[in-house]
GROMACS .gro file of C-alpha atoms in nm:
model
  323
    1MET     CA    1  -0.587  -0.742  -2.616
    2LYS     CA    2  -0.896  -0.646  -2.812
    3LYS     CA    3  -1.175  -0.632  -2.554
    4ILE     CA    4  -1.184  -0.540  -2.185
    5GLY     CA    5  -1.456  -0.499  -1.922
    6VAL     CA    6  -1.487  -0.244  -1.642
    7PHE     CA    7  -1.698  -0.261  -1.327
    8THR     CA    8  -1.740  -0.098  -0.988
    9SER     CA    9  -1.794  -0.306  -0.678
   10GLY     CA   10  -1.846  -0.260  -0.305
   11GLY     CA   11  -1.914   0.081  -0.155
   12ASP     CA   12  -1.941   0.370  -0.398
   13ALA     CA   13  -1.691   0.656  -0.380
   14PRO     CA   14  -1.681   1.004  -0.538
   15GLY     CA   15  -1.453   0.988  -0.840
   16MET     CA   16  -1.556   0.642  -0.959
   17ASN     CA   17  -1.726   0.799  -1.261
   18ALA     CA   18  -1.412   0.996  -1.341
   19CYS     CA   19  -1.220   0.668  -1.334
   20ILE     CA   20  -1.474   0.493  -1.559
   21ARG     CA   21  -1.445   0.784  -1.803
   22ALA     CA   22  -1.066   0.757  -1.810
   23ILE     CA   23  -1.079   0.379  -1.861
   24VAL     CA   24  -1.325   0.399  -2.148
   25ARG     CA   25  -1.145   0.679  -2.329
   26THR     CA   26  -0.803   0.523  -2.279
   27ALA     CA   27  -0.932   0.197  -2.425
   28VAL     CA   28  -1.083   0.381  -2.722
   29TYR     CA   29  -0.757   0.573  -2.767
   30HIS     CA   30  -0.568   0.244  -2.793
   31GLY     CA   31  -0.823   0.083  -3.026
   32ILE     CA   32  -0.965  -0.154  -2.763
   33GLU     CA   33  -1.336  -0.229  -2.723
   34VAL     CA   34  -1.458  -0.167  -2.369
   35TYR     CA   35  -1.765  -0.310  -2.200
   36GLY     CA   36  -1.937  -0.178  -1.891
   37ILE     CA   37  -2.050  -0.440  -1.638
   38ARG     CA   38  -2.337  -0.311  -1.427
   39ARG     CA   39  -2.377  -0.389  -1.056
   40GLY     CA   40  -2.034  -0.542  -1.005
   41TYR     CA   41  -1.990  -0.917  -0.979
   42ASN     CA   42  -2.367  -0.960  -0.957
   43GLY     CA   43  -2.410  -0.807  -1.300
   44MET     CA   44  -2.119  -1.011  -1.433
   45ILE     CA   45  -2.301  -1.328  -1.337
   46LYS     CA   46  -2.632  -1.207  -1.480
   47GLY     CA   47  -2.479  -1.080  -1.803
   48GLU     CA   48  -2.560  -0.712  -1.747
   49ILE     CA   49  -2.284  -0.611  -1.985
   50SER     CA   50  -2.293  -0.355  -2.264
   51LYS     CA   51  -2.042  -0.190  -2.495
   52LEU     CA   52  -1.929   0.161  -2.405
   53GLU     CA   53  -1.814   0.431  -2.644
   54SER     CA   54  -1.639   0.760  -2.580
   55TYR     CA   55  -1.973   0.944  -2.579
   56SER     CA   56  -2.107   0.697  -2.320
   57VAL     CA   57  -1.898   0.866  -2.053
   58SER     CA   58  -1.957   1.229  -2.150
   59ASN     CA   59  -2.059   1.463  -1.869
   60ILE     CA   60  -1.993   1.220  -1.584
   61ILE     CA   61  -1.654   1.333  -1.450
   62GLN     CA   62  -1.823   1.571  -1.202
   63LYS     CA   63  -2.087   1.327  -1.080
   64GLY     CA   64  -2.075   1.128  -0.758
   65GLY     CA   65  -2.175   0.764  -0.732
   66THR     CA   66  -2.116   0.527  -1.022
   67ILE     CA   67  -2.302   0.509  -1.353
   68LEU     CA   68  -2.228   0.136  -1.359
   69ARG     CA   69  -2.396   0.092  -1.021
   70SER     CA   70  -2.253  -0.128  -0.749
   71ALA     CA   71  -2.365  -0.433  -0.554
   72ARG     CA   72  -2.231  -0.700  -0.325
   73SER     CA   73  -2.258  -1.050  -0.462
   74LYS     CA   74  -2.300  -1.361  -0.250
   75ASP     CA   75  -2.324  -1.572  -0.564
   76PHE     CA   76  -1.974  -1.470  -0.676
   77MET     CA   77  -1.841  -1.615  -0.352
   78THR     CA   78  -1.932  -1.960  -0.487
   79LYS     CA   79  -1.746  -2.156  -0.756
   80GLU     CA   80  -2.070  -2.191  -0.951
   81GLY     CA   81  -2.123  -1.816  -0.951
   82ARG     CA   82  -1.769  -1.744  -1.069
   83LYS     CA   83  -1.803  -2.007  -1.342
   84THR     CA   84  -2.119  -1.837  -1.468
   85ALA     CA   85  -1.949  -1.497  -1.457
   86TYR     CA   86  -1.656  -1.627  -1.662
   87GLU     CA   87  -1.888  -1.779  -1.918
   88GLN     CA   88  -2.071  -1.447  -1.957
   89LEU     CA   89  -1.741  -1.271  -2.024
   90GLN     CA   90  -1.632  -1.541  -2.268
   91LYS     CA   91  -1.949  -1.494  -2.472
   92LEU     CA   92  -1.837  -1.140  -2.551
   93GLY     CA   93  -1.471  -1.225  -2.593
   94ILE     CA   94  -1.361  -1.009  -2.300
   95GLU     CA   95  -0.991  -1.070  -2.239
   96GLY     CA   96  -0.920  -0.849  -1.938
   97LEU     CA   97  -1.093  -0.659  -1.660
   98VAL     CA   98  -1.058  -0.332  -1.472
   99ALA     CA   99  -1.206  -0.351  -1.123
  100ILE     CA  100  -1.278  -0.030  -0.931
  101GLY     CA  101  -1.331  -0.094  -0.562
  102GLY     CA  102  -1.173  -0.193  -0.232
  103ASP     CA  103  -1.030  -0.503  -0.067
  104GLY     CA  104  -1.348  -0.708  -0.110
  105THR     CA  105  -1.346  -0.632  -0.482
  106PHE     CA  106  -0.979  -0.725  -0.513
  107THR     CA  107  -1.025  -1.040  -0.306
  108GLY     CA  108  -1.286  -1.156  -0.556
  109ALA     CA  109  -1.064  -1.058  -0.849
  110ASN     CA  110  -0.770  -1.248  -0.700
  111ILE     CA  111  -0.973  -1.568  -0.666
  112PHE     CA  112  -1.118  -1.521  -1.015
  113PHE     CA  113  -0.769  -1.490  -1.161
  114GLU     CA  114  -0.646  -1.800  -0.978
  115GLU     CA  115  -0.935  -2.004  -1.118
  116TYR     CA  116  -0.956  -1.868  -1.474
  117GLY     CA  117  -0.640  -1.664  -1.538
  118LEU     CA  118  -0.834  -1.363  -1.663
  119PRO     CA  119  -0.602  -1.059  -1.629
  120THR     CA  120  -0.740  -0.793  -1.396
  121ILE     CA  121  -0.603  -0.455  -1.289
  122GLY     CA  122  -0.765  -0.274  -0.999
  123ALA     CA  123  -0.824   0.094  -0.929
  124PRO     CA  124  -0.853   0.172  -0.556
  125GLY     CA  125  -1.202   0.317  -0.515
  126THR     CA  126  -1.301   0.359  -0.150
  127ILE     CA  127  -1.344   0.655   0.082
  128ASP     CA  128  -1.169   0.465   0.362
  129ASN     CA  129  -0.817   0.506   0.217
  130ASP     CA  130  -0.722   0.177   0.382
  131LEU     CA  131  -0.564  -0.004   0.086
  132TYR     CA  132  -0.197  -0.093   0.092
  133GLY     CA  133  -0.019   0.012  -0.226
  134THR     CA  134  -0.137   0.370  -0.269
  135ASP     CA  135  -0.109   0.690  -0.067
  136TYR     CA  136  -0.466   0.788  -0.151
  137THR     CA  137  -0.773   0.607  -0.278
  138ILE     CA  138  -1.037   0.746  -0.511
  139GLY     CA  139  -1.306   0.920  -0.306
  140TYR     CA  140  -1.102   0.977   0.008
  141ASP     CA  141  -1.028   1.346  -0.044
  142THR     CA  142  -1.393   1.421  -0.120
  143ALA     CA  143  -1.515   1.227   0.184
  144VAL     CA  144  -1.278   1.413   0.416
  145ASN     CA  145  -1.385   1.750   0.280
  146THR     CA  146  -1.753   1.657   0.305
  147ALA     CA  147  -1.707   1.551   0.668
  148LEU     CA  148  -1.498   1.857   0.750
  149ASP     CA  149  -1.764   2.091   0.612
  150ALA     CA  150  -2.019   1.930   0.843
  151ILE     CA  151  -1.783   1.948   1.141
  152ASP     CA  152  -1.728   2.320   1.084
  153LYS     CA  153  -2.103   2.375   1.101
  154ILE     CA  154  -2.134   2.164   1.414
  155ARG     CA  155  -1.854   2.363   1.577
  156ASP     CA  156  -2.066   2.678   1.533
  157THR     CA  157  -2.361   2.534   1.720
  158ALA     CA  158  -2.137   2.370   1.982
  159ASP     CA  159  -1.989   2.711   2.064
  160SER     CA  160  -2.330   2.873   2.075
  161HIS     CA  161  -2.471   2.628   2.329
  162ASP     CA  162  -2.161   2.528   2.529
  163ARG     CA  163  -2.191   2.167   2.422
  164VAL     CA  164  -1.964   1.871   2.360
  165PHE     CA  165  -2.032   1.700   2.027
  166PHE     CA  166  -1.937   1.342   1.955
  167ILE     CA  167  -1.915   1.317   1.576
  168GLU     CA  168  -1.890   0.978   1.412
  169VAL     CA  169  -1.716   0.953   1.075
  170MET     CA  170  -1.685   0.656   0.842
  171GLY     CA  171  -1.370   0.456   0.770
  172ARG     CA  172  -1.464   0.100   0.863
  173ASP     CA  173  -1.155  -0.027   1.051
  174SER     CA  174  -0.940   0.275   0.965
  175GLY     CA  175  -0.890   0.620   1.113
  176TYR     CA  176  -0.781   0.778   0.785
  177ILE     CA  177  -1.094   0.994   0.761
  178ALA     CA  178  -1.103   1.075   1.131
  179ILE     CA  179  -0.746   1.206   1.160
  180PRO     CA  180  -0.758   1.488   0.901
  181CYS     CA  181  -1.109   1.576   1.019
  182ALA     CA  182  -0.980   1.610   1.376
  183ILE     CA  183  -0.680   1.822   1.274
  184GLY     CA  184  -0.864   2.033   1.018
  185GLY     CA  185  -1.175   2.065   1.232
  186GLY     CA  186  -0.990   2.164   1.548
  187ALA     CA  187  -1.120   1.868   1.748
  188GLU     CA  188  -1.005   1.821   2.105
  189ILE     CA  189  -1.003   1.441   2.085
  190VAL     CA  190  -0.994   1.179   1.811
  191MET     CA  191  -1.075   0.811   1.864
  192ILE     CA  192  -0.956   0.568   1.596
  193PRO     CA  193  -0.913   0.189   1.570
  194GLU     CA  194  -0.534   0.220   1.539
  195THR     CA  195  -0.490   0.368   1.888
  196ASP     CA  196  -0.621   0.295   2.235
  197THR     CA  197  -0.814   0.601   2.348
  198SER     CA  198  -0.996   0.504   2.665
  199ILE     CA  199  -1.314   0.657   2.804
  200ASP     CA  200  -1.112   0.761   3.108
  201TYR     CA  201  -0.879   0.961   2.883
  202VAL     CA  202  -1.173   1.129   2.714
  203VAL     CA  203  -1.330   1.215   3.048
  204ASP     CA  204  -1.003   1.351   3.191
  205THR     CA  205  -0.938   1.561   2.881
  206LEU     CA  206  -1.286   1.712   2.884
  207ARG     CA  207  -1.272   1.773   3.258
  208THR     CA  208  -0.936   1.948   3.226
  209GLY     CA  209  -1.065   2.163   2.944
  210TRP     CA  210  -1.373   2.254   3.143
  211SER     CA  211  -1.157   2.358   3.438
  212ARG     CA  212  -0.977   2.598   3.203
  213SER     CA  213  -1.309   2.765   3.120
  214LYS     CA  214  -1.343   2.588   2.787
  215THR     CA  215  -1.713   2.527   2.730
  216SER     CA  216  -1.744   2.353   2.394
  217PHE     CA  217  -1.567   2.048   2.256
  218ILE     CA  218  -1.551   1.832   1.945
  219VAL     CA  219  -1.472   1.461   1.977
  220ILE     CA  220  -1.422   1.274   1.648
  221VAL     CA  221  -1.502   0.903   1.668
  222ALA     CA  222  -1.410   0.666   1.384
  223GLU     CA  223  -1.685   0.409   1.333
  224GLY     CA  224  -1.449   0.117   1.403
  225ASP     CA  225  -1.312   0.242   1.735
  226ALA     CA  226  -1.281  -0.018   2.013
  227GLU     CA  227  -1.490   0.189   2.257
  228GLY     CA  228  -1.790   0.166   2.027
  229SER     CA  229  -1.995   0.411   1.829
  230ALA     CA  230  -2.018   0.783   1.898
  231THR     CA  231  -2.346   0.712   2.076
  232ASP     CA  232  -2.177   0.455   2.302
  233VAL     CA  233  -1.890   0.690   2.381
  234ALA     CA  234  -2.119   0.984   2.452
  235SER     CA  235  -2.332   0.774   2.686
  236LYS     CA  236  -2.030   0.661   2.888
  237VAL     CA  237  -1.885   1.013   2.909
  238GLN     CA  238  -2.220   1.162   3.008
  239GLU     CA  239  -2.235   0.927   3.306
  240ALA     CA  240  -1.898   1.053   3.429
  241LEU     CA  241  -1.965   1.418   3.345
  242PRO     CA  242  -2.339   1.474   3.393
  243HIS     CA  243  -2.298   1.854   3.396
  244MET     CA  244  -2.185   1.854   3.034
  245ASP     CA  245  -2.442   1.893   2.757
  246ALA     CA  246  -2.350   1.613   2.514
  247ARG     CA  247  -2.481   1.565   2.162
  248VAL     CA  248  -2.413   1.300   1.897
  249THR     CA  249  -2.393   1.343   1.520
  250ILE     CA  250  -2.339   1.046   1.291
  251LEU     CA  251  -2.239   1.175   0.949
  252GLY     CA  252  -2.297   0.840   0.779
  253HIS     CA  253  -2.335   0.794   0.406
  254VAL     CA  254  -2.335   1.164   0.326
  255GLN     CA  255  -1.958   1.112   0.316
  256ARG     CA  256  -1.990   0.883   0.014
  257GLY     CA  257  -2.189   1.119  -0.204
  258GLY     CA  258  -2.139   1.446  -0.382
  259SER     CA  259  -1.929   1.584  -0.664
  260PRO     CA  260  -1.564   1.469  -0.640
  261THR     CA  261  -1.295   1.722  -0.557
  262ALA     CA  262  -1.033   1.824  -0.813
  263ALA     CA  263  -0.783   1.597  -0.635
  264ASP     CA  264  -1.013   1.295  -0.669
  265ARG     CA  265  -1.085   1.368  -1.035
  266MET     CA  266  -0.713   1.390  -1.109
  267LEU     CA  267  -0.633   1.071  -0.915
  268ALA     CA  268  -0.921   0.878  -1.073
  269SER     CA  269  -0.820   0.988  -1.422
  270GLN     CA  270  -0.455   0.898  -1.369
  271LEU     CA  271  -0.537   0.556  -1.226
  272GLY     CA  272  -0.798   0.483  -1.494
  273ILE     CA  273  -0.536   0.536  -1.763
  274ALA     CA  274  -0.284   0.328  -1.566
  275CYS     CA  275  -0.526   0.035  -1.540
  276VAL     CA  276  -0.584   0.009  -1.912
  277GLU     CA  277  -0.220   0.062  -2.004
  278GLY     CA  278  -0.126  -0.193  -1.739
  279LEU     CA  279  -0.342  -0.453  -1.911
  280ILE     CA  280  -0.195  -0.361  -2.249
  281SER     CA  281   0.158  -0.408  -2.116
  282GLY     CA  282   0.074  -0.755  -1.984
  283ARG     CA  283   0.019  -0.681  -1.617
  284GLN     CA  284  -0.234  -0.890  -1.427
  285ASN     CA  285  -0.376  -0.937  -1.082
  286GLU     CA  286  -0.245  -0.601  -0.957
  287MET     CA  287  -0.377  -0.269  -0.826
  288ALA     CA  288  -0.262   0.061  -0.972
  289GLY     CA  289  -0.175   0.323  -0.712
  290ILE     CA  290   0.025   0.638  -0.646
  291ILE     CA  291   0.304   0.636  -0.385
  292ASP     CA  292   0.513   0.948  -0.330
  293GLY     CA  293   0.380   1.090  -0.654
  294LYS     CA  294   0.483   0.788  -0.862
  295LEU     CA  295   0.264   0.531  -1.034
  296THR     CA  296   0.298   0.185  -0.882
  297TYR     CA  297   0.141  -0.158  -0.930
  298THR     CA  298   0.086  -0.375  -0.624
  299PRO     CA  299  -0.020  -0.744  -0.634
  300PHE     CA  300  -0.376  -0.793  -0.513
  301ILE     CA  301  -0.259  -1.035  -0.247
  302ASP     CA  302  -0.047  -0.760  -0.089
  303THR     CA  303  -0.321  -0.500  -0.120
  304ILE     CA  304  -0.573  -0.716   0.063
  305THR     CA  305  -0.344  -0.865   0.330
  306LYS     CA  306  -0.098  -0.592   0.428
  307ASP     CA  307  -0.182  -0.313   0.671
  308LYS     CA  308  -0.156   0.053   0.584
  309PRO     CA  309  -0.053   0.228   0.907
  310ILE     CA  310  -0.139   0.587   0.989
  311ASN     CA  311   0.153   0.825   1.030
  312PRO     CA  312   0.199   0.858   1.411
  313GLU     CA  313   0.299   1.220   1.361
  314PHE     CA  314  -0.059   1.299   1.261
  315ILE     CA  315  -0.190   1.146   1.583
  316ASN     CA  316   0.062   1.348   1.781
  317MET     CA  317  -0.055   1.661   1.600
  318VAL     CA  318  -0.404   1.615   1.740
  319ASN     CA  319  -0.265   1.592   2.093
  320ILE     CA  320  -0.047   1.901   2.052
  321LEU     CA  321  -0.309   2.119   1.886
  322SER     CA  322  -0.587   2.030   2.130
  323VAL     CA  323  -0.407   2.178   2.433
   0.00000   0.00000   0.00000
């Protein structure tokens, strides 16, 4: 393999730049030309592709976002769009790809491989940590710490004003961000898609706490919870407990930004190296990940179709520690 391409796709995540850096320098180390594809599959179709050198990725390991930019591509969902993308890669003689992203990115890569056989290795880049085949995804640790810092500050004002705060964190259909935020932030309740936490339970828990002279509360709501958004939950609870002073904070995209933590830089660097060396060794259509401290490669089809359950012990921890 003489030439490879690298791109980021879907939602950005802190540590993507660290991964790009590792991919480029690993390729250079092994004597392989590496090309950066800007704006994901969209840029692949439009030919926004340029050669990267070792100096191209200097001073980016500490930066959030992605220097290659990211975009969602409706055109790549069509056969015509994928054909154009393949032709653009062929013009430059690109023989393999490294895709940094989540399940949408890997779904596209899987289809692309089935149609054109172009080897692709994926690096799991998403704050949601919802990909099967790795214990942690690039950006997850940073997102949790960003959210936790905000929750600590909100706790201060909640205590000062005897309020209950409903704090919404990201995670799409996963509670992986919400759980450590609830445990680390000392929340009384956590609501995640993986469990059924009813409004009645929330009301009863808050009422019981109030009867014990507890005057401030933190409720963490994952954005994909069945009861709705933090605003929806707060509105329903306020109807049942009108004497409580409820407030809502939606942390939103602040969780995606910022300088990556040391853990994310290490993970991104390790997986970036693994992606390139995976291509060199003949691997294709797989995602590189870390499970129990060991490097693993998981077929894209498993990564995008299999669930990654949350450890029930963590959920039980929230219940025990909120008493």
